[in-house]
PDB file of C-alpha atoms in Angstrom:
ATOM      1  CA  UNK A   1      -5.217  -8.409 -48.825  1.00  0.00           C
ATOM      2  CA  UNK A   2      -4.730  -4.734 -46.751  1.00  0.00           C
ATOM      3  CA  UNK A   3      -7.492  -3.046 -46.558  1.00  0.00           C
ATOM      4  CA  UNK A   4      -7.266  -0.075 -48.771  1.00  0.00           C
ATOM      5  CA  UNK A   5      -7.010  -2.599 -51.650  1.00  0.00           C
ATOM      6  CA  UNK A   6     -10.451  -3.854 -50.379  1.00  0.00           C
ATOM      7  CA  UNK A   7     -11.867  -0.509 -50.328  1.00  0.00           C
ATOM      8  CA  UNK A   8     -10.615   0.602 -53.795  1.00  0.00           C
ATOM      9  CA  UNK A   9     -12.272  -3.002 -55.351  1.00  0.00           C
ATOM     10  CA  UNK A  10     -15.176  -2.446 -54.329  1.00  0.00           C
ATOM     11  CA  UNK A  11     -18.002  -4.801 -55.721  1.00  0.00           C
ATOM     12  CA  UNK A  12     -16.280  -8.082 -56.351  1.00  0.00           C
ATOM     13  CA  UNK A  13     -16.436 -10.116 -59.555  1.00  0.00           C
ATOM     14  CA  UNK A  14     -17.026 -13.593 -59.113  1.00  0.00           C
ATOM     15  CA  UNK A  15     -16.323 -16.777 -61.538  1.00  0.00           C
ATOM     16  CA  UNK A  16     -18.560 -19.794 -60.505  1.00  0.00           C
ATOM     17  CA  UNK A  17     -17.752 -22.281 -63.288  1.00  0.00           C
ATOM     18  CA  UNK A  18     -18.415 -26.120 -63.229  1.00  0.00           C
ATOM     19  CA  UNK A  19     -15.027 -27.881 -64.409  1.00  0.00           C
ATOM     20  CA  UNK A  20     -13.119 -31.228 -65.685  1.00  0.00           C
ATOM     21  CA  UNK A  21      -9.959 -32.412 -63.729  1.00  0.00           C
ATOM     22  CA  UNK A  22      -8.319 -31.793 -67.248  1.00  0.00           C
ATOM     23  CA  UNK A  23      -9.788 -28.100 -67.299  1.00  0.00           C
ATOM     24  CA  UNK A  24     -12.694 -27.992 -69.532  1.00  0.00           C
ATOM     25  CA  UNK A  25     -15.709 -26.046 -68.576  1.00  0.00           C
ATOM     26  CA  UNK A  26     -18.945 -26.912 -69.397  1.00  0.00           C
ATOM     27  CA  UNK A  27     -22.796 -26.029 -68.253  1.00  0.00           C
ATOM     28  CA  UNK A  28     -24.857 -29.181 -66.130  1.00  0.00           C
ATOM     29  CA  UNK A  29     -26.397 -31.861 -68.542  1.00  0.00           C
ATOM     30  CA  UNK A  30     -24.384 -30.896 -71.878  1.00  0.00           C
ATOM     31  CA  UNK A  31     -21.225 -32.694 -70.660  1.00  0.00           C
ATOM     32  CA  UNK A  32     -21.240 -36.125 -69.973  1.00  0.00           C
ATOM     33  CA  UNK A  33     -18.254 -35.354 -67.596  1.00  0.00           C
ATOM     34  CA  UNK A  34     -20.381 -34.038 -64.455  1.00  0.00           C
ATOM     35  CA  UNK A  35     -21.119 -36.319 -61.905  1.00  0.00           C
ATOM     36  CA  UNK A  36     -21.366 -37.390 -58.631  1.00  0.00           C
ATOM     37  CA  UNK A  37     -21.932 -33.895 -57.679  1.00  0.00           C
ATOM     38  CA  UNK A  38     -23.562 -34.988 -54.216  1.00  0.00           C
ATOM     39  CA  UNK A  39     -25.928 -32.697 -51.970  1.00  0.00           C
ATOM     40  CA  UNK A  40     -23.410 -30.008 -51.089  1.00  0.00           C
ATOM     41  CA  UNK A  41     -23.132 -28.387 -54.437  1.00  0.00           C
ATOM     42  CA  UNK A  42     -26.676 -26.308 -54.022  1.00  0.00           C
ATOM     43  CA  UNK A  43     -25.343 -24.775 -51.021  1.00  0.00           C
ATOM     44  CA  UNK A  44     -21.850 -23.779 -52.661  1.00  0.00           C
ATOM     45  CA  UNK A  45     -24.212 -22.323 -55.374  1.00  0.00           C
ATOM     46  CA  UNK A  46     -26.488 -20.646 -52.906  1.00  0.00           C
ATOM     47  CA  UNK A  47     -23.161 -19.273 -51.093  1.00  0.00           C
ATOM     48  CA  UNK A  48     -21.851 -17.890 -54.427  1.00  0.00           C
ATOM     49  CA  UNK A  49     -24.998 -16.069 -55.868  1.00  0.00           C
ATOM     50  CA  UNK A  50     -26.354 -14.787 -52.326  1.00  0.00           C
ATOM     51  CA  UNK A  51     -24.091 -11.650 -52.584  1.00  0.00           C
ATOM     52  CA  UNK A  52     -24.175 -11.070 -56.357  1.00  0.00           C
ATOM     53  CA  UNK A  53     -27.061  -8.230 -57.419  1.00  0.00           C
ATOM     54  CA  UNK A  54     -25.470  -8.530 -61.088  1.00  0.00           C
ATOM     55  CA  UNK A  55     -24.841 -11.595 -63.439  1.00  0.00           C
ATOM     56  CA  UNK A  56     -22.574 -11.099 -67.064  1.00  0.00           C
ATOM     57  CA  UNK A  57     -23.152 -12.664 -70.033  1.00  0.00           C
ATOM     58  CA  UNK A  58     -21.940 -13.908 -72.879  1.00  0.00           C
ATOM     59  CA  UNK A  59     -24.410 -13.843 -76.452  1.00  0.00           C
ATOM     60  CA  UNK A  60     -24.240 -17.745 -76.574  1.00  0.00           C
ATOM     61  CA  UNK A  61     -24.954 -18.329 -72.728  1.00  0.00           C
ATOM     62  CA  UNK A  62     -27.633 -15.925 -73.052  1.00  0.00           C
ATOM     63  CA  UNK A  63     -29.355 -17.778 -76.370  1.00  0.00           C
ATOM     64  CA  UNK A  64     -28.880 -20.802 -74.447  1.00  0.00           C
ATOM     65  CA  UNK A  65     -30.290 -20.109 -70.688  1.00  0.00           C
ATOM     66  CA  UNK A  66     -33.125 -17.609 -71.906  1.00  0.00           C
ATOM     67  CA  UNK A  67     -35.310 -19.856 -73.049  1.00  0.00           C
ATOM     68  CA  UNK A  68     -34.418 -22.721 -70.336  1.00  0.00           C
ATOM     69  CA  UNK A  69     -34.458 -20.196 -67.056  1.00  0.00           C
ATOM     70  CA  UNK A  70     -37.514 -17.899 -66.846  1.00  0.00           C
ATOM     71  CA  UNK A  71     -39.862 -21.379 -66.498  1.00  0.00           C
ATOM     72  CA  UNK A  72     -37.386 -23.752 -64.634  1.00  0.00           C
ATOM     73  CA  UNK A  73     -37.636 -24.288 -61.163  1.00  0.00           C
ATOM     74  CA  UNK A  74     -34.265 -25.615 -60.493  1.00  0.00           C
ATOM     75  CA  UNK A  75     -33.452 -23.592 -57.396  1.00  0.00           C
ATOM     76  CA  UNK A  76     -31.510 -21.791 -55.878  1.00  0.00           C
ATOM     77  CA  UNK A  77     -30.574 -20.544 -59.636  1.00  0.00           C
ATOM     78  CA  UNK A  78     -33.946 -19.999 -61.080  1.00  0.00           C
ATOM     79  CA  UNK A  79     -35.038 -17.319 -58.708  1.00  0.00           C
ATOM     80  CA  UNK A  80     -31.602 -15.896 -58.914  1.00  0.00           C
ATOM     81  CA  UNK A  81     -30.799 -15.310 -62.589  1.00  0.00           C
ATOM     82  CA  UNK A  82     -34.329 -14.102 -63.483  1.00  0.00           C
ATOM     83  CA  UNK A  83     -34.915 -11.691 -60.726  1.00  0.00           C
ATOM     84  CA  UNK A  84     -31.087 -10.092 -61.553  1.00  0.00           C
ATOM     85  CA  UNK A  85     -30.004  -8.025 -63.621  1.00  0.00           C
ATOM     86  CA  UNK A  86     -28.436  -9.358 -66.696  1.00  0.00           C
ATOM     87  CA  UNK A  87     -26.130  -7.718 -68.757  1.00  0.00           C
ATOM     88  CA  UNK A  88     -24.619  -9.772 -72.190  1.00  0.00           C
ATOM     89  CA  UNK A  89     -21.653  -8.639 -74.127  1.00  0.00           C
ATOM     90  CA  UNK A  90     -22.983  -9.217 -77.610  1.00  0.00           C
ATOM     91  CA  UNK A  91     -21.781  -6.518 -81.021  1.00  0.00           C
ATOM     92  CA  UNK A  92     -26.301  -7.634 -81.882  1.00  0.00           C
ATOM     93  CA  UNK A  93     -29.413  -6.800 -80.269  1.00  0.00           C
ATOM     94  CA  UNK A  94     -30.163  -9.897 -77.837  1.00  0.00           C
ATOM     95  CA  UNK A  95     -33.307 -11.656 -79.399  1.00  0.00           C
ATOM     96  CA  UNK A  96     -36.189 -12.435 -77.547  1.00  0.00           C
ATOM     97  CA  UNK A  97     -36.845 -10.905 -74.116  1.00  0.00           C
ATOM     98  CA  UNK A  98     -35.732 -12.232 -70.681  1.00  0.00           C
ATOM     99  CA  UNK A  99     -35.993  -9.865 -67.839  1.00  0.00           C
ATOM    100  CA  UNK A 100     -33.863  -7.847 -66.302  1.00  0.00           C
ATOM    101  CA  UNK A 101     -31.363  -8.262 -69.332  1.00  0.00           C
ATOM    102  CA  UNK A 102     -29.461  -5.630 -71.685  1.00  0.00           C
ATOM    103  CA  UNK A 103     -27.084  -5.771 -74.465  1.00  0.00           C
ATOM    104  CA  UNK A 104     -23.998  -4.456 -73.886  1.00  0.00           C
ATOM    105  CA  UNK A 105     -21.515  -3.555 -76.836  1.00  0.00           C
ATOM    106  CA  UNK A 106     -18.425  -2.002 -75.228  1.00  0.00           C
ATOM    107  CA  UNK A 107     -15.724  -3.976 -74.495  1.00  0.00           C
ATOM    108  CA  UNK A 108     -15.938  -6.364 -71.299  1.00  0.00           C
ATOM    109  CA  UNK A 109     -12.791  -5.073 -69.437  1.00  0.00           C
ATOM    110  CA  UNK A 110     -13.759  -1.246 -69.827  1.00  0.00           C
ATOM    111  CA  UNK A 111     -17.458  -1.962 -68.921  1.00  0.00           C
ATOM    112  CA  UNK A 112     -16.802  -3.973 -65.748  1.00  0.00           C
ATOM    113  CA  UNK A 113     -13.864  -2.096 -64.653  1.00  0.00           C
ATOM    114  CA  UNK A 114     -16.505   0.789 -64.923  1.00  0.00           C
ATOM    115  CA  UNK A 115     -19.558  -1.302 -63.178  1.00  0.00           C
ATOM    116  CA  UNK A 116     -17.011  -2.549 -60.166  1.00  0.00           C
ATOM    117  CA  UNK A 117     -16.902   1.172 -58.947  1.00  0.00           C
ATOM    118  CA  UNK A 118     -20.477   1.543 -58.824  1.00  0.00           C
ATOM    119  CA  UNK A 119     -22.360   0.589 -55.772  1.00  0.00           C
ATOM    120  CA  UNK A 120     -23.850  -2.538 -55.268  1.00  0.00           C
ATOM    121  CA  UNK A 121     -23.548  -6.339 -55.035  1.00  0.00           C
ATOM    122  CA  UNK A 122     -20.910  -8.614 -56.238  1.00  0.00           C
ATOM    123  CA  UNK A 123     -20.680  -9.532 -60.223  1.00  0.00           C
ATOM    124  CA  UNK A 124     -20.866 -13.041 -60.955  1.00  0.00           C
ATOM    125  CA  UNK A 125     -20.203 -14.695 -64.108  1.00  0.00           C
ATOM    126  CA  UNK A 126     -21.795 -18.180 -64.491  1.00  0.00           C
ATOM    127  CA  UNK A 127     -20.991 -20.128 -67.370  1.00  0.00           C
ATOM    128  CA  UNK A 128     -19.616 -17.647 -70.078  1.00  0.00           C
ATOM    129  CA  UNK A 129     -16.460 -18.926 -70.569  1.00  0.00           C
ATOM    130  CA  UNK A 130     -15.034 -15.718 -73.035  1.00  0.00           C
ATOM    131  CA  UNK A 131     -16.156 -13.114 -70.217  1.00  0.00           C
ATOM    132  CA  UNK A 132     -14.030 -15.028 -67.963  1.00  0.00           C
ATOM    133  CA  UNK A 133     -11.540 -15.217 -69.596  1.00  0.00           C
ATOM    134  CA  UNK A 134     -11.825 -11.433 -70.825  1.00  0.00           C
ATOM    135  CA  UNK A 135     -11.957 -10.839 -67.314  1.00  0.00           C
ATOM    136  CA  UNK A 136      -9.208 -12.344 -66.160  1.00  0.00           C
ATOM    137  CA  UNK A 137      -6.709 -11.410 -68.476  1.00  0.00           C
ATOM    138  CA  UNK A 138      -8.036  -7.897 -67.737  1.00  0.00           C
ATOM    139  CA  UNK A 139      -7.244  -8.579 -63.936  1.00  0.00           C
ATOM    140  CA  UNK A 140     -10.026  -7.972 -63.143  1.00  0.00           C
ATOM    141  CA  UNK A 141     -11.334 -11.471 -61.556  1.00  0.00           C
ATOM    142  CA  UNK A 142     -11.578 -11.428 -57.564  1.00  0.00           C
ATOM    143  CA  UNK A 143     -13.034 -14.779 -56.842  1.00  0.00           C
ATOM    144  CA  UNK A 144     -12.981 -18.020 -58.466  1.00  0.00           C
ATOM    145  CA  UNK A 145     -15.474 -20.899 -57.074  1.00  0.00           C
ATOM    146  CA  UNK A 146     -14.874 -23.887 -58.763  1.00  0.00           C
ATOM    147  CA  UNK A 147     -16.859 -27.190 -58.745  1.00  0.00           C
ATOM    148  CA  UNK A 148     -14.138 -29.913 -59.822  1.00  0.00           C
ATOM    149  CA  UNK A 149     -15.848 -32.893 -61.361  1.00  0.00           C
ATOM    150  CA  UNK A 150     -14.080 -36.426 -60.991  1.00  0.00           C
ATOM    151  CA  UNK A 151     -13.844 -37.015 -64.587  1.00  0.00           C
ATOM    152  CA  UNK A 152     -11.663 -36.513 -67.455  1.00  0.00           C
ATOM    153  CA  UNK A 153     -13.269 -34.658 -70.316  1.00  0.00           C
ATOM    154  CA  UNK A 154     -10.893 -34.911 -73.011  1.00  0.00           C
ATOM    155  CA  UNK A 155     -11.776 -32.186 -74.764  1.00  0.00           C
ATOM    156  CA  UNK A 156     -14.104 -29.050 -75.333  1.00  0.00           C
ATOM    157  CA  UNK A 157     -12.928 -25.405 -74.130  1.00  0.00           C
ATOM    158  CA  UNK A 158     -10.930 -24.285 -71.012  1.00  0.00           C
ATOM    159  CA  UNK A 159     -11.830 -21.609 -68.428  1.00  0.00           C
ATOM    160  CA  UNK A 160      -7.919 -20.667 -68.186  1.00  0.00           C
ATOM    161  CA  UNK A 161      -6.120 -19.452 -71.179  1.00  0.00           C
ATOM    162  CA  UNK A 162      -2.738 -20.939 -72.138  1.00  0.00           C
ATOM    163  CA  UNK A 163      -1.336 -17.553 -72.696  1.00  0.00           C
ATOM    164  CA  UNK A 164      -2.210 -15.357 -69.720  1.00  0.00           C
ATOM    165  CA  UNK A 165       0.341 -13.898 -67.535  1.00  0.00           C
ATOM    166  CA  UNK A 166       0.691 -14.708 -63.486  1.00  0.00           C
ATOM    167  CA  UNK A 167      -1.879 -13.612 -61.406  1.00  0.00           C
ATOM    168  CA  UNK A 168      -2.203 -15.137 -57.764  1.00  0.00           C
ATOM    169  CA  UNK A 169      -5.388 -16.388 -55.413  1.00  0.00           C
ATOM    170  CA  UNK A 170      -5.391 -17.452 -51.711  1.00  0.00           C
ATOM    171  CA  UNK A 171      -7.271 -20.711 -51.307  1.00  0.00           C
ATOM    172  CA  UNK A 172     -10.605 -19.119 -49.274  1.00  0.00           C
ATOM    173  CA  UNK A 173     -12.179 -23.072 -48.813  1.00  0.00           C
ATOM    174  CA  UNK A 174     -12.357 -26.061 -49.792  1.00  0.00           C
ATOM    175  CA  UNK A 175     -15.276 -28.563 -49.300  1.00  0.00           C
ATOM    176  CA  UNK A 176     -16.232 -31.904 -50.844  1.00  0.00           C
ATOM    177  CA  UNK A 177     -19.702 -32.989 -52.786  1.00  0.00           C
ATOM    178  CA  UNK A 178     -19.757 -36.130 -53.940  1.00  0.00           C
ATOM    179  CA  UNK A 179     -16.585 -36.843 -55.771  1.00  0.00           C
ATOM    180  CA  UNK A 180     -16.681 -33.278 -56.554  1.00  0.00           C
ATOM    181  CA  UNK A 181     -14.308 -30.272 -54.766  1.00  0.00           C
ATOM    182  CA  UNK A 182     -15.712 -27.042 -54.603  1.00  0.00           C
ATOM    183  CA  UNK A 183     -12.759 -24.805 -53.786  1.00  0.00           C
ATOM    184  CA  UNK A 184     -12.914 -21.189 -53.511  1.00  0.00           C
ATOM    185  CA  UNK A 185     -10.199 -18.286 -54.202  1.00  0.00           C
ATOM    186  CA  UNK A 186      -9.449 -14.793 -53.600  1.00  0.00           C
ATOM    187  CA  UNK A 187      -7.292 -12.721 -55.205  1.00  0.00           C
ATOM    188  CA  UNK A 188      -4.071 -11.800 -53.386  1.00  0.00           C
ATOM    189  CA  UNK A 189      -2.548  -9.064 -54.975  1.00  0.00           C
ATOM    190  CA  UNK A 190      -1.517  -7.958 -58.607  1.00  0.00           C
ATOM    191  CA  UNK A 191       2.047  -9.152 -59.475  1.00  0.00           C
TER     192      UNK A 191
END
């Protein structure tokens, strides 16, 4: 990547997502399919999240994690997502409170297109699957940080569309956790 293509990016967005070898996405403990994640995994998290200032939501990851995160005290996450700000794509007022969170109604792409020239951290995207995907057919995706699981989930719903068009990442790392990979890409350029 040249440099003034850094400088015009500005904040980064990030997609950490947990993942099948046959591409479905899931969240920890509602998919049979992860295992063996091993010891590393908490670091590759803590490595991910350490730079973000800003997480994006979507309304069913929300209504899921906001009554799970605020007392949990699985960390490095915990302290992260409730101390950050928090903003879920939802057309509906988000119910209940959970700090540091707003409804957004605009569009995904236009928003973060917007929020990535504003200063601050990078944007991750944990879980979320139809921001990602938003995202990334938007272009507008600069890392990926996957955790591969050694398993074969057979079904449920894919991080990576079946009718996007070619975008490209350079391999950043690539570490083992168990029997999982963690690998972690950078955009290289728009095609």
């Amino acid at each position: 990547m040249n440099k003034n293509r850094a400088e015009k990016i500005g904040r980064r967005v990030v997609v950490y997502e947990l993942m099948s070898l046959d591409g479905f996405a899931d969240e920890p403990g509602e998919g049979k399919w992860l295992r063996d994640t091993g010891s590393g995994l908490g670091e590759f998290l803590a490595e991910t999240i350490a730079t973000q200032d800003t997480v994006l939501l979507g309304r069913r990851t929300y209504e899921k994690w906001a009554p799970y995160w605020p007392t949990a005290d699985v960390q490095p996450f915990a302290d992260f997502i409730n101390t950050t700000t928090k903003y879920v794509f939802t057309s509906s007022p988000i119910a209940g409170e959970w700090r540091e969170s707003t409804a957004v109604a605009d569009p995904a792409a236009a928003f973060v297109a917007d929020l990535k020239q504003r200063s601050g951290g990078d944007i991750g995207i944990h879980g979320s699957l139809s921001v990602a995907r938003a995202l990334l057919a938007a272009h507008l995706v600069d890392d990926i940080r996957l955790v591969i699981a050694p398993t074969i989930a057979g079904n449920g719903t894919r991080l990576f569309s079946d009718d996007g068009d070619l975008q490209r990442f350079e391999l950043v790392s690539d570490q083992r956790s168990g029997g999982c990979m963690m690998l972690y890409y950078r955009r290289s350029g728009r095609i």
